[in-house]
CSV table of C-alpha atoms (C1' of nucleotides) in Angstrom, one decimal:
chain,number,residue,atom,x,y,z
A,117,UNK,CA,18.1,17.3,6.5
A,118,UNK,CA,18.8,15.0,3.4
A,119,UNK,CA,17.4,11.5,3.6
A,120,UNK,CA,17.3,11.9,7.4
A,121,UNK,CA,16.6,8.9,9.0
A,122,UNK,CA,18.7,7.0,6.6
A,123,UNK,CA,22.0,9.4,6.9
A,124,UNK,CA,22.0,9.1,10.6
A,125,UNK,CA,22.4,4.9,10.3
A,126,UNK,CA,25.0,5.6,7.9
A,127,UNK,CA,26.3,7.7,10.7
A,128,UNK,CA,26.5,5.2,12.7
A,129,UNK,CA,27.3,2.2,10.5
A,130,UNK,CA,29.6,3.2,8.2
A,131,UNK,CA,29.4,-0.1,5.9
A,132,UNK,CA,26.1,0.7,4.9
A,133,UNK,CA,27.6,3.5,3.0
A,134,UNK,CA,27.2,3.2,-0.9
A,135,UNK,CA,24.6,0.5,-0.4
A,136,UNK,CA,21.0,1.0,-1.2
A,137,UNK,CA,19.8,1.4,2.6
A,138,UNK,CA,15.8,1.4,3.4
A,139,UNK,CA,14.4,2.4,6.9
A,140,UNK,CA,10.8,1.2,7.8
A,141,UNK,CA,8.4,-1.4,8.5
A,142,UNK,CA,10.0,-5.3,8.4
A,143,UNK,CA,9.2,-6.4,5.4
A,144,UNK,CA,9.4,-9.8,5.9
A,145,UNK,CA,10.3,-11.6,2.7
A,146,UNK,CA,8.0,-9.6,1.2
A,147,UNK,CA,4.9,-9.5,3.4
A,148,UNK,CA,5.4,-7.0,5.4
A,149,UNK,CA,2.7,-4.4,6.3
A,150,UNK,CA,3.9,-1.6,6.7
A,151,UNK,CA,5.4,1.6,4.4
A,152,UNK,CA,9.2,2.9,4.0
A,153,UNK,CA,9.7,6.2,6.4
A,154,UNK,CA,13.4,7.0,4.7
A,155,UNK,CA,15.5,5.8,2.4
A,156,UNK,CA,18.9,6.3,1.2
A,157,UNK,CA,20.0,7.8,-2.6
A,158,UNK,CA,21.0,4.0,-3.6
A,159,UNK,CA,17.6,2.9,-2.8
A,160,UNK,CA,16.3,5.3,-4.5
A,161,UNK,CA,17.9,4.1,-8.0
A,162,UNK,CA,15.9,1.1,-7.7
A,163,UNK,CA,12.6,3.1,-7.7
A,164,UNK,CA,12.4,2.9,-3.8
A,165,UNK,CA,10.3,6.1,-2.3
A,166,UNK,CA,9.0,7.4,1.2
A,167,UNK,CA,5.5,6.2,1.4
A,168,UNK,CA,5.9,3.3,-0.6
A,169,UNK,CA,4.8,-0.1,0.9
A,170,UNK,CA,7.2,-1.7,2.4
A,171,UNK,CA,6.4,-4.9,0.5
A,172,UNK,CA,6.7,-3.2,-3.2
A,173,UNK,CA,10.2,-1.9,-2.0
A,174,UNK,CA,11.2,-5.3,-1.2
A,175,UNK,CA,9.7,-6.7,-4.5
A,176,UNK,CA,12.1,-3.8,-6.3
A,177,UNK,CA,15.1,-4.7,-4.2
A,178,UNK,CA,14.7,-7.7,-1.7
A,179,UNK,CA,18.8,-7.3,-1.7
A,180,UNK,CA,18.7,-4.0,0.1
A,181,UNK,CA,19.4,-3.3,3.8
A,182,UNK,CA,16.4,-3.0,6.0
A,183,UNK,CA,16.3,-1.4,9.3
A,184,UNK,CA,13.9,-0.5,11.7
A,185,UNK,CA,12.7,3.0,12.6
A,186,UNK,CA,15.1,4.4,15.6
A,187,UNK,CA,12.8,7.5,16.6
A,188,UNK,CA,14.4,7.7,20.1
A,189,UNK,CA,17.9,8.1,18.2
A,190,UNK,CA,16.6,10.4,15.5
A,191,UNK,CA,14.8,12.6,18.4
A,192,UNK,CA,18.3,13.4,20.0
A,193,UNK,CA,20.1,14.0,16.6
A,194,UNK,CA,17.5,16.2,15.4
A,195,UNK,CA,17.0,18.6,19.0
A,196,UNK,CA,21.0,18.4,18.6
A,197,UNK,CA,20.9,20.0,15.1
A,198,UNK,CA,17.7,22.6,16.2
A,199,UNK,CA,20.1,23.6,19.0
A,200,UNK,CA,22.4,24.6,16.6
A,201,UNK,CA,20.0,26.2,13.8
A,202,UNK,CA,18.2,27.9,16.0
A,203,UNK,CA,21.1,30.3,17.0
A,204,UNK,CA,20.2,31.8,13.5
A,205,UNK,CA,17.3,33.3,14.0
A,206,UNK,CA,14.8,34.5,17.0
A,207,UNK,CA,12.0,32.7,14.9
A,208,UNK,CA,12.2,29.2,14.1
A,209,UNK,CA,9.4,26.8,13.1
A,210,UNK,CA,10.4,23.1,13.4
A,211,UNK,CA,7.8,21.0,11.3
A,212,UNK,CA,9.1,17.6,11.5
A,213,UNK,CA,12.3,15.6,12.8
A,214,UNK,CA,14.3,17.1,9.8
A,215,UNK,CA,12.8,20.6,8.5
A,216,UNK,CA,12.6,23.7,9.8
A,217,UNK,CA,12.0,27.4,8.7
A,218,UNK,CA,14.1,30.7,10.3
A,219,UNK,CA,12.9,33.9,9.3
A,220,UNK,CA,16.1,35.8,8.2
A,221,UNK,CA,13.9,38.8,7.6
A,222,UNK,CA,15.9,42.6,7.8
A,223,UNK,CA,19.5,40.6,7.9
A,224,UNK,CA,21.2,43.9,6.9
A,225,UNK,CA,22.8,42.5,3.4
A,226,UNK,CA,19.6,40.7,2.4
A,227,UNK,CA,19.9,37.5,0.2
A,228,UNK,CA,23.8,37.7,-0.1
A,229,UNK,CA,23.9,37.6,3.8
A,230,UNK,CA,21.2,35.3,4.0
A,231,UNK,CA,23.5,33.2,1.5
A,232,UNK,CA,26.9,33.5,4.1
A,233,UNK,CA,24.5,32.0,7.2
A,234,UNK,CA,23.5,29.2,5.3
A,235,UNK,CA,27.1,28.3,4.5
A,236,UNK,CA,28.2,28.6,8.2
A,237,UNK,CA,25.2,26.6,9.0
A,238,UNK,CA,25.7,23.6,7.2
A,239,UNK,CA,29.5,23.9,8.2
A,240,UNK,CA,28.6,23.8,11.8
A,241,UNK,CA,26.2,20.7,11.3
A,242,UNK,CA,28.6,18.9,9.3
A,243,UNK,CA,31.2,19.3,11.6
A,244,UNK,CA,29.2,18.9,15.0
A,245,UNK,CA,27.0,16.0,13.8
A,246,UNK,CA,28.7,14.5,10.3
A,247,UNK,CA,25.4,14.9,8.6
A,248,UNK,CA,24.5,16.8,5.4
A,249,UNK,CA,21.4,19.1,5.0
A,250,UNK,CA,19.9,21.4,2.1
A,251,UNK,CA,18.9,25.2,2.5
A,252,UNK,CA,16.3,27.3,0.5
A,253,UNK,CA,16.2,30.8,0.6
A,254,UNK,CA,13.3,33.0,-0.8
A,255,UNK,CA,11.0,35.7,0.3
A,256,UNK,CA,8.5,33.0,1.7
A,257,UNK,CA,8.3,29.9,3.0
A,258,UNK,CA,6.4,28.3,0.1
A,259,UNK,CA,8.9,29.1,-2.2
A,260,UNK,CA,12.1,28.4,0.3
A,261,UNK,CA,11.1,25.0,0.3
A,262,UNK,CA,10.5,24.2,-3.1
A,263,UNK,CA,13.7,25.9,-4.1
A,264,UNK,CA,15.0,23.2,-1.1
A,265,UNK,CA,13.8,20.4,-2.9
A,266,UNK,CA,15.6,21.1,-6.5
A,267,UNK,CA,18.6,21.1,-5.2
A,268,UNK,CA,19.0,17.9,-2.7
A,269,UNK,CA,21.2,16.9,-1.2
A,270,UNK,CA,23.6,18.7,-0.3
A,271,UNK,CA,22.9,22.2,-1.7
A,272,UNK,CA,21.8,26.0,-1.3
A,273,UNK,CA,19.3,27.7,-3.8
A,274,UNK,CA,18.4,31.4,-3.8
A,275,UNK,CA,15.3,32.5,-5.3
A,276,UNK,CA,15.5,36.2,-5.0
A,277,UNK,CA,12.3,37.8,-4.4
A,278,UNK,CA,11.7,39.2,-8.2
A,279,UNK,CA,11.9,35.4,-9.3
A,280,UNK,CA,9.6,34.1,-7.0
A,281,UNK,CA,6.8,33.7,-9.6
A,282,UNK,CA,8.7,32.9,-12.8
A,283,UNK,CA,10.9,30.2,-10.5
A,284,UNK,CA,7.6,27.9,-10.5
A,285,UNK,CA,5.7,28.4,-13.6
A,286,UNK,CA,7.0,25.6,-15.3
A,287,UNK,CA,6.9,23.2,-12.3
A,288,UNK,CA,3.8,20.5,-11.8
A,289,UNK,CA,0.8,22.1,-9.4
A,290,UNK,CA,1.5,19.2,-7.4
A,291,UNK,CA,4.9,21.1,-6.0
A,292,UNK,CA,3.4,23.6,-4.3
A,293,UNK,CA,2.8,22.3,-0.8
A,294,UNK,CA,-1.4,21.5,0.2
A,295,UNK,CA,-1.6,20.1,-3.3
A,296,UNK,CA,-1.6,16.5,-3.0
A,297,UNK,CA,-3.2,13.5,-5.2
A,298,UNK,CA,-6.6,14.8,-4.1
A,299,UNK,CA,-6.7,18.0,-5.4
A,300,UNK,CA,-4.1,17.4,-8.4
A,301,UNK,CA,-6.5,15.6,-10.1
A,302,UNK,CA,-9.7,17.4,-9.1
A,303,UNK,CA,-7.5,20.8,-11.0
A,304,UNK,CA,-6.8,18.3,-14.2
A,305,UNK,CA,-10.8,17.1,-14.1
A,306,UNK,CA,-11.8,20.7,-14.2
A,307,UNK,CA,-8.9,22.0,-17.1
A,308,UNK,CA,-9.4,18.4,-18.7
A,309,UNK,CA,-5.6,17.9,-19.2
A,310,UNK,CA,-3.4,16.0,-17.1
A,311,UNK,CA,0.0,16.8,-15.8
A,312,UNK,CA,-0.7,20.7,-15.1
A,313,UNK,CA,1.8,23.3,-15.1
A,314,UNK,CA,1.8,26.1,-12.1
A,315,UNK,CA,2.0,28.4,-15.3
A,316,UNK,CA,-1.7,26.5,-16.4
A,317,UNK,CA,-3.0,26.8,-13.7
A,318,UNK,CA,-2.8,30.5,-12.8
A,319,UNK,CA,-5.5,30.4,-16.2
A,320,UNK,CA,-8.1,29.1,-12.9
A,321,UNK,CA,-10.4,32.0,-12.0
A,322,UNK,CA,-10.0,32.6,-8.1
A,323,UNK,CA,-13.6,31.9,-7.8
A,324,UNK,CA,-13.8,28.2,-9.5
A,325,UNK,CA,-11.0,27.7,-7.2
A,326,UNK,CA,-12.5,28.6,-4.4
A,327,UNK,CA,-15.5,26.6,-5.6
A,328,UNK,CA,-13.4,23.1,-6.3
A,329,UNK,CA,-11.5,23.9,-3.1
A,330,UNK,CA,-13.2,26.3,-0.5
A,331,UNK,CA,-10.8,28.3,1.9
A,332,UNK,CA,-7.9,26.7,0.5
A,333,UNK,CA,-8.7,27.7,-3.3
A,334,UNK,CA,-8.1,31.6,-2.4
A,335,UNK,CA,-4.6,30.0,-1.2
A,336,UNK,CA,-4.1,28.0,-3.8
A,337,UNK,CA,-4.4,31.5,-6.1
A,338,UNK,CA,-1.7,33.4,-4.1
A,339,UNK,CA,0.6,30.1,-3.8
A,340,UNK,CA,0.4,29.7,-8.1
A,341,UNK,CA,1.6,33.4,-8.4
A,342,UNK,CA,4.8,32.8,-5.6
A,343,UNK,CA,2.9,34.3,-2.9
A,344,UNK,CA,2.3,32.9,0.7
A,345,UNK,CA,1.8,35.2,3.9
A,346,UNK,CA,2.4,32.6,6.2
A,347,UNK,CA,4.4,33.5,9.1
A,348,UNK,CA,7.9,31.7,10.5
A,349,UNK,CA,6.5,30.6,13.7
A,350,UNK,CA,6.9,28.5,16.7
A,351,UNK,CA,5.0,25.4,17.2
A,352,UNK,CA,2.3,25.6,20.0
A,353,UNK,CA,1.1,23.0,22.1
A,354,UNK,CA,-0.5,19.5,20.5
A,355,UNK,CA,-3.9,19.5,20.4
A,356,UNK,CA,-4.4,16.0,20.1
A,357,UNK,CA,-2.3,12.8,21.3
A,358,UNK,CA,-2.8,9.4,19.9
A,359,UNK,CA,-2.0,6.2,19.3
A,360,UNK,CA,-2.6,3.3,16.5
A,361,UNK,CA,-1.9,0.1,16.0
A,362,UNK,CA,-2.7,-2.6,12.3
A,363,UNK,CA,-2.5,-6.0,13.5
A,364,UNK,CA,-0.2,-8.5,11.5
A,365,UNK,CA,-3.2,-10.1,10.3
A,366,UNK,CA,-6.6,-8.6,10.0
A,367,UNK,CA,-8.7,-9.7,13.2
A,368,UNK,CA,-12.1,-10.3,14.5
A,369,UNK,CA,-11.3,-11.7,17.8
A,370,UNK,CA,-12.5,-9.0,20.0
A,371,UNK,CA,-10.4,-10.4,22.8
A,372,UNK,CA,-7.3,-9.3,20.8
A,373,UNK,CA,-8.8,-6.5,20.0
A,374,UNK,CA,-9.5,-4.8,22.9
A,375,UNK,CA,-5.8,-6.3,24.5
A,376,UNK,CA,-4.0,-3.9,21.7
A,377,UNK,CA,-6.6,-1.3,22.3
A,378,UNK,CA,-5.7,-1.1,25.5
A,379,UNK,CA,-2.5,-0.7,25.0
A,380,UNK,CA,-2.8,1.8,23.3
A,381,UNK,CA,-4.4,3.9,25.9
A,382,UNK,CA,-2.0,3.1,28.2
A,383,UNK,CA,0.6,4.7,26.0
A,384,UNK,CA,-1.7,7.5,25.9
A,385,UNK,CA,-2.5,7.9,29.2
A,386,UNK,CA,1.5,8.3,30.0
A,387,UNK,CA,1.8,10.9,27.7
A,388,UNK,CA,-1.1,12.8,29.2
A,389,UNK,CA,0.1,12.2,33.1
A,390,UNK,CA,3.7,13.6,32.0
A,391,UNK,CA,2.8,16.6,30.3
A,392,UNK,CA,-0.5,17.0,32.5
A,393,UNK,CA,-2.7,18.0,30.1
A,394,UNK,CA,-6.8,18.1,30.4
A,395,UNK,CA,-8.9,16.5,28.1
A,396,UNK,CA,-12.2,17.6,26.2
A,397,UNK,CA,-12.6,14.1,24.0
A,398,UNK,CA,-11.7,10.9,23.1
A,399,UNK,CA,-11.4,9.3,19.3
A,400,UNK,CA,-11.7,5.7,18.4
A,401,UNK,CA,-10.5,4.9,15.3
A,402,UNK,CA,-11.5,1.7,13.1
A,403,UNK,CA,-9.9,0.3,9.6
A,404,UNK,CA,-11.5,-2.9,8.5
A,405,UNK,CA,-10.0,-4.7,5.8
A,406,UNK,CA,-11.5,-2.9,3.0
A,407,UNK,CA,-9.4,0.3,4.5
A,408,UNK,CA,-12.7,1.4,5.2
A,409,UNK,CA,-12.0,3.6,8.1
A,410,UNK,CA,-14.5,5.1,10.8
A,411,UNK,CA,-14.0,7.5,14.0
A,412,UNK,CA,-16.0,7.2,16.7
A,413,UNK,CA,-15.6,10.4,19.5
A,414,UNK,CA,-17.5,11.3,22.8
A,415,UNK,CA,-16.7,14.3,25.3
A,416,UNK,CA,-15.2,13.7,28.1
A,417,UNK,CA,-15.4,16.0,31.1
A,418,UNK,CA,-14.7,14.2,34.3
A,419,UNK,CA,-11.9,16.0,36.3
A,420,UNK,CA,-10.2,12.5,36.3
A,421,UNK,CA,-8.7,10.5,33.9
A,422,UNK,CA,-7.5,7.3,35.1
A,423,UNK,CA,-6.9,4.8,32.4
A,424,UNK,CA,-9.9,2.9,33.8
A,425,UNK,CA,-12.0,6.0,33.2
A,426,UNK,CA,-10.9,6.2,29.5
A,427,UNK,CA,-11.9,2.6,29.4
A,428,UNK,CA,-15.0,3.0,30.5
A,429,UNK,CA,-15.7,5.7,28.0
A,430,UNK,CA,-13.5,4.2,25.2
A,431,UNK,CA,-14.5,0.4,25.1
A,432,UNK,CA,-18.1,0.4,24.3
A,433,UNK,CA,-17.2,2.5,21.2
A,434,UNK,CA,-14.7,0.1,20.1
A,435,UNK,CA,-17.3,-2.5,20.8
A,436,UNK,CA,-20.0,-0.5,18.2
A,437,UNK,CA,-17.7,-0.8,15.4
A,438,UNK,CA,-17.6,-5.0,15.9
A,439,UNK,CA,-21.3,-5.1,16.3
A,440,UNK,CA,-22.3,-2.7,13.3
A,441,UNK,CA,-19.8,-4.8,10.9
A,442,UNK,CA,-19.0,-7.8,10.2
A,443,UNK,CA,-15.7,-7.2,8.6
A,444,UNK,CA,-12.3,-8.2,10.0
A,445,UNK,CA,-10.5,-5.6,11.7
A,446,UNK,CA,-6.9,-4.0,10.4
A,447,UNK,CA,-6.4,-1.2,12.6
A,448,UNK,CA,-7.1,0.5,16.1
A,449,UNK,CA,-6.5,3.8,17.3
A,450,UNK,CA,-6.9,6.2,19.9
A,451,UNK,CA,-6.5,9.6,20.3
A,452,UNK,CA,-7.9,12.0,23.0
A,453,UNK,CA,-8.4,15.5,22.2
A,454,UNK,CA,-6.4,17.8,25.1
A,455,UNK,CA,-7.8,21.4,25.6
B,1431,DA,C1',-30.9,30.2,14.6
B,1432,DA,C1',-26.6,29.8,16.6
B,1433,DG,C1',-23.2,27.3,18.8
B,1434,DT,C1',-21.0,23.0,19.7
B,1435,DT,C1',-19.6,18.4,18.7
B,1436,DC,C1',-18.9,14.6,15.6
B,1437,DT,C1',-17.3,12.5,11.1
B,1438,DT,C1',-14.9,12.3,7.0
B,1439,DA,C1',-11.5,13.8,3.6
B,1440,DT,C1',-7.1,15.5,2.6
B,1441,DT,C1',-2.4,16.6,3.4
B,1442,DA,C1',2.4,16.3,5.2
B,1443,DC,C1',6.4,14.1,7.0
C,528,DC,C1',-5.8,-8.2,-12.4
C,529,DT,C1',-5.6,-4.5,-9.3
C,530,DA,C1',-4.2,-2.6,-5.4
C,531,DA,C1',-0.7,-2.9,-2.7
C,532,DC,C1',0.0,1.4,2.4
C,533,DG,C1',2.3,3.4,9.0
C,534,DG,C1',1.8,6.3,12.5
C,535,DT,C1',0.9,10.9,14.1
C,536,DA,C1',-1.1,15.2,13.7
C,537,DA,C1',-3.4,19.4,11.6
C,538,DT,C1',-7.1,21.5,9.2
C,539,DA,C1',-11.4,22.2,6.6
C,540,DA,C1',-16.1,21.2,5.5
C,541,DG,C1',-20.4,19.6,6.4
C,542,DA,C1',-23.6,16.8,9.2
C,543,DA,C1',-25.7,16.1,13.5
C,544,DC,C1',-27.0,17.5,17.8
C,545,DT,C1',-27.9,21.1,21.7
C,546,DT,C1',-29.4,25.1,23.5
DNA sequence: AAGTTCTTATTAC
DNA sequence: CTAACGGTAATAAGAACTT
């Protein structure tokens, strides 16, 4: 879906059409906390990205429209539109609110056909939800998604299978998806020369890559040369559930502390009672001021686990992290680990 | 020595 | 002047701990 969260508020606000439109954190005249989820393609001509903190977007347009993160609303809209895509394939793969893969594999006239379903498909969820979405089609799902990304919003690409290599070359390493920051700059270290081309990179024996980057070197090999195995398939159960929290103002009242922590369990706790899910562990997470952040995590067996259970074997962890710092405090989580 | 659990780093949306 | 930065979840690697 293009600009997801953003489109739907137009959706339902018209007059925020045409004007640059940012959904996230508050930002508070500036000193807000948090970081933009979504934002429109006005927003975007002032600089303003997904990611960004919500106080430089303000700085770079303190004129723009602000709203709050509807999940709830974006939750229905999206099932509504899965609904619909889903008719299009026996195998989807849904891996967020707004993206999803169908394998369109043996359509009996290949690419061309694959083309006509696309069309139909952003008919349909045009006319049944007055949203507009972008479709790549390639042999994989590597290269569907990049292809996806050229051409937003609004648009089709086909990368037929014979141009799956040379369709990338050209392109940053940082497109191809696993590549991040991280590992961007760890393949510039090693080639000493920034802003690497696919078409460099592919010059990286697959054994230094596997040495700067372990398992995910021997994909990185396949993913420079257009290839990627990965199978179109349907997400499985969560293996962990959590919940975190950064305080307004970073904290060392422990009172206030442990209130928001246990909050956070309860929240927790629901989610567990309504999908009734066993648990092997819990995970207490701490981010003092410096972003320093630290996990704590302890097994947890008993048959039984009442919130005051997870206190019991939450809390004193919590309590480790005040005791071995002396730093204030800027975030809490917890996350149990369901088996 | 092998198996399991814990911690950190990285990525993605 | 520089860094600034959410919440949720997965995965990989290596350390630490058990058996």
């Amino acid at each position: 879906m293009d600009y997801f969260f953003a489109q739907i508020e137009e959706r339902e606000n018209p007059r925020f059409k045409g004007l640059p439109l940012v959904i996230g954190a508050d930002p508070k005249g500036g000193s807000g906390r948090g970081v933009v989820s979504t934002c429109n393609y006005e927003a975007r001509k002032f600089g303003i990205k997904s990611g960004m903190p919500i106080s430089r977007s303000y700085k770079l347009n303190p004129k723009a429209i602000y709203l709050p993160v509807n999940m709830n609303l974006y939750r229905k809209v999206s099932d509504a539109i899965f609904l619909l895509v889903g008719k299009y394939s026996q195998k989807m793969e849904r891996v967020a609110l707004d993206e999803a893969y169908i394998d369109l594999t043996g359509l009996p006239k290949g690419y061309g056909g694959a083309l006509v379903l696309a069309k139909e498909m952003k008919k349909k969820i045009y006319e049944k939800e007055k949203l507009t979405c972008t479709v790549g089609i390639a042999e994989n799902k590597m290269i569907a998604k990049i292809a996806c990304e050229e051409v937003k919003p609004d648009g089709i690409k086909v990368v037929m299978s014979k141009d799956s290599e040379s369709f990338i070359l050209k392109m940053g390493v940082e497109k191809i998806p696993g590549i991040g920051p991280k590992s961007r700059k760890i393949i510039e270290n090693f080639l000493k020369k920034r802003d690497v081309s696919i078409e460099e990179a592919k010059k990286i024996n697959k054994e230094d890559l596997v040495f700067l980057f372990g398992k995910r070197g021997g994909e990185f090999f396949d993913k420079f040369r257009g290839k990627d195995e990965s199978p179109v398939n349907e997400k499985k159960e969560a293996k962990s559930i959590g919940r975190e929290y950064t305080f307004q103002e970073d904290v060392r009242d422990s009172k206030k502390i442990i209130k928001v922590f246990k909050s956070l369990i309860s929240l927790v706790c629901r989610e567990l009672k309504e999908k009734d899910l066993r648990i092997k562990s819990v995970v207490v997470v701490c981010r003092f001021e410096d972003f320093e952040t630290h996990t704590r995590q302890t097994s947890f067996s008993e048959e039984n686990y009442s919130q005051a259970s997870l206190y019991k074997k939450s809390i004193p962890l919590l309590l480790r992290f005040l005791t071995e710092s002396n730093k204030k405090v800027r975030l809490i989580g917890f996350r149990v680990i369901v088996d």
